[in-house]
Coordinates of C-alpha atoms in Angstrom, one line a residue:
M1 CA -10.4 142.3 -10.3
R2 CA -12.0 145.7 -9.6
H3 CA -15.2 146.0 -7.6
A4 CA -17.4 149.0 -6.9
I5 CA -16.8 150.8 -3.7
R6 CA -20.0 151.7 -1.9
R7 CA -20.6 153.5 1.4
K8 CA -22.1 151.2 4.1
N9 CA -23.2 151.9 7.6
F10 CA -22.7 149.2 10.2
Y11 CA -22.8 148.8 14.0
L12 CA -19.4 147.3 14.9
D13 CA -17.8 146.5 18.2
E14 CA -15.2 149.3 18.8
G15 CA -13.0 146.9 20.8
K16 CA -12.9 144.4 18.0
I17 CA -12.1 147.1 15.4
E18 CA -9.2 148.4 17.6
S19 CA -7.8 144.9 18.2
A20 CA -7.9 144.1 14.5
R21 CA -6.3 147.5 13.7
R22 CA -3.4 146.8 16.0
I23 CA -3.0 143.2 14.8
L24 CA -3.2 144.2 11.1
G25 CA -1.1 147.3 11.6
T26 CA -3.7 149.5 9.9
K27 CA -4.3 153.2 10.5
T28 CA -7.9 153.7 9.8
E29 CA -11.1 151.7 10.5
T30 CA -11.9 151.5 6.7
E31 CA -8.4 150.1 6.0
T32 CA -8.9 147.7 8.9
V33 CA -12.2 146.3 7.7
T34 CA -10.9 146.1 4.1
K35 CA -7.8 144.2 5.1
A36 CA -9.8 141.9 7.4
L37 CA -12.3 141.1 4.5
D38 CA -9.3 140.5 2.2
L39 CA -8.0 137.9 4.7
V40 CA -11.4 136.1 4.9
V41 CA -11.4 135.8 1.1
F42 CA -7.8 134.7 1.0
R43 CA -8.6 132.1 3.7
K44 CA -11.4 130.7 1.6
E45 CA -9.1 130.5 -1.4
I46 CA -6.4 128.6 0.6
L47 CA -9.0 126.2 2.1
S48 CA -10.4 125.5 -1.4
S49 CA -7.0 124.8 -2.8
L50 CA -6.1 122.5 0.0
E51 CA -9.4 120.6 -0.5
K52 CA -8.5 120.1 -4.2
V53 CA -5.2 118.4 -3.3
R54 CA -6.4 116.5 -0.3
G55 CA -5.6 112.8 -0.6
K56 CA -3.3 113.3 -3.6
G57 CA -0.1 112.5 -1.8
G58 CA 2.1 114.3 0.7
I59 CA 5.2 116.4 0.7
A60 CA 8.3 114.4 0.7
P61 CA 10.4 115.0 3.8
D62 CA 13.9 116.6 3.4
R63 CA 16.7 114.0 3.6

């Protein structure tokens, strides 16, 4: 899925950006924010998927 890329101006905490950059292993602030947003969207997809299977049984233990 392709989305339009638009220039945005935000006031962001430099310390948080630097921490996220180190954690994510990114080189630029733009890459850091993009990857962080990707992770937020991915988290929502995972939580939605888990909600759909909740109560439908478990995973059988290895024997």
